[in-house]
Coordinates of C-alpha atoms in Angstrom, one line a residue:
M165 CA -19.4 74.2 30.5
I166 CA -20.7 75.1 33.9
F167 CA -23.9 73.6 35.3
K168 CA -26.0 74.6 38.2
V169 CA -27.3 71.6 40.2
Y170 CA -30.4 71.9 42.4
Y171 CA -30.5 69.1 45.0
Q172 CA -31.6 67.9 48.4
K173 CA -28.8 66.6 50.8
S174 CA -30.3 63.2 51.1
I175 CA -31.6 60.8 48.5
S176 CA -34.3 59.8 50.9
E177 CA -35.4 63.4 51.4
V178 CA -38.6 64.6 49.7
P179 CA -37.9 67.7 47.6
V180 CA -39.0 70.8 49.5
R181 CA -38.1 74.2 48.0
E182 CA -36.9 75.6 51.3
N183 CA -34.4 72.8 51.6
T184 CA -33.1 72.9 48.1
K185 CA -29.3 73.5 47.8
T186 CA -27.3 74.4 44.7
I187 CA -23.8 73.7 43.5
F188 CA -21.9 74.5 40.3
V189 CA -20.1 71.7 38.5
K190 CA -17.9 71.8 35.5
G191 CA -18.8 69.1 32.9
E192 CA -19.4 68.2 29.3
S193 CA -23.2 67.6 29.5
V194 CA -26.0 67.1 32.0
R195 CA -25.4 63.4 31.9
D196 CA -21.7 63.9 32.7
V197 CA -22.5 66.1 35.7
R198 CA -25.1 63.6 37.0
N199 CA -22.5 60.9 36.7
K200 CA -19.8 63.0 38.5
I201 CA -22.1 63.6 41.6
A202 CA -23.8 60.2 41.6
D203 CA -21.7 58.9 44.5
R204 CA -22.5 61.9 46.8
G205 CA -26.0 60.7 47.8
F206 CA -27.8 63.8 46.6
N207 CA -31.4 63.8 45.5
V208 CA -30.9 65.8 42.3
E209 CA -33.9 67.8 41.3
Y210 CA -32.6 69.6 38.2
V211 CA -29.4 70.4 36.3
E212 CA -29.1 73.4 34.0
E213 CA -26.3 74.8 31.9
V214 CA -25.3 78.3 33.1
K215 CA -23.8 80.7 30.4
G216 CA -23.8 84.2 29.2
A217 CA -25.6 86.8 31.4
H218 CA -26.9 84.1 33.8
L219 CA -23.3 83.0 34.5
E220 CA -22.1 86.6 35.0
Y221 CA -24.9 87.1 37.5
E222 CA -24.1 83.9 39.4
Q223 CA -20.4 84.9 39.5
Q224 CA -21.3 88.1 41.4
N225 CA -22.3 86.0 44.4
E226 CA -19.4 85.8 46.9
D227 CA -20.1 82.1 47.5
F228 CA -19.8 81.2 43.8
K229 CA -17.5 78.2 43.4
V230 CA -17.2 75.7 40.6
L231 CA -16.5 72.1 41.5
E232 CA -14.2 70.3 39.0
I233 CA -14.8 66.7 39.7
G234 CA -12.5 64.2 37.9

């Protein structure tokens, strides 16, 4: 499954909408994705599964890349 992760670059940063970044991560569950990115120091706001029409829409973006973290 592919998940969209909304985050701030620094764990000490207060969430501000204008500073929110996103990445796409392949994982088994929300917990799995959170564990995979835990060492990156992100302040994770939200993780959501992306599928169907939503995934097709996201794939149209030229910057769309899925991280496969082992």
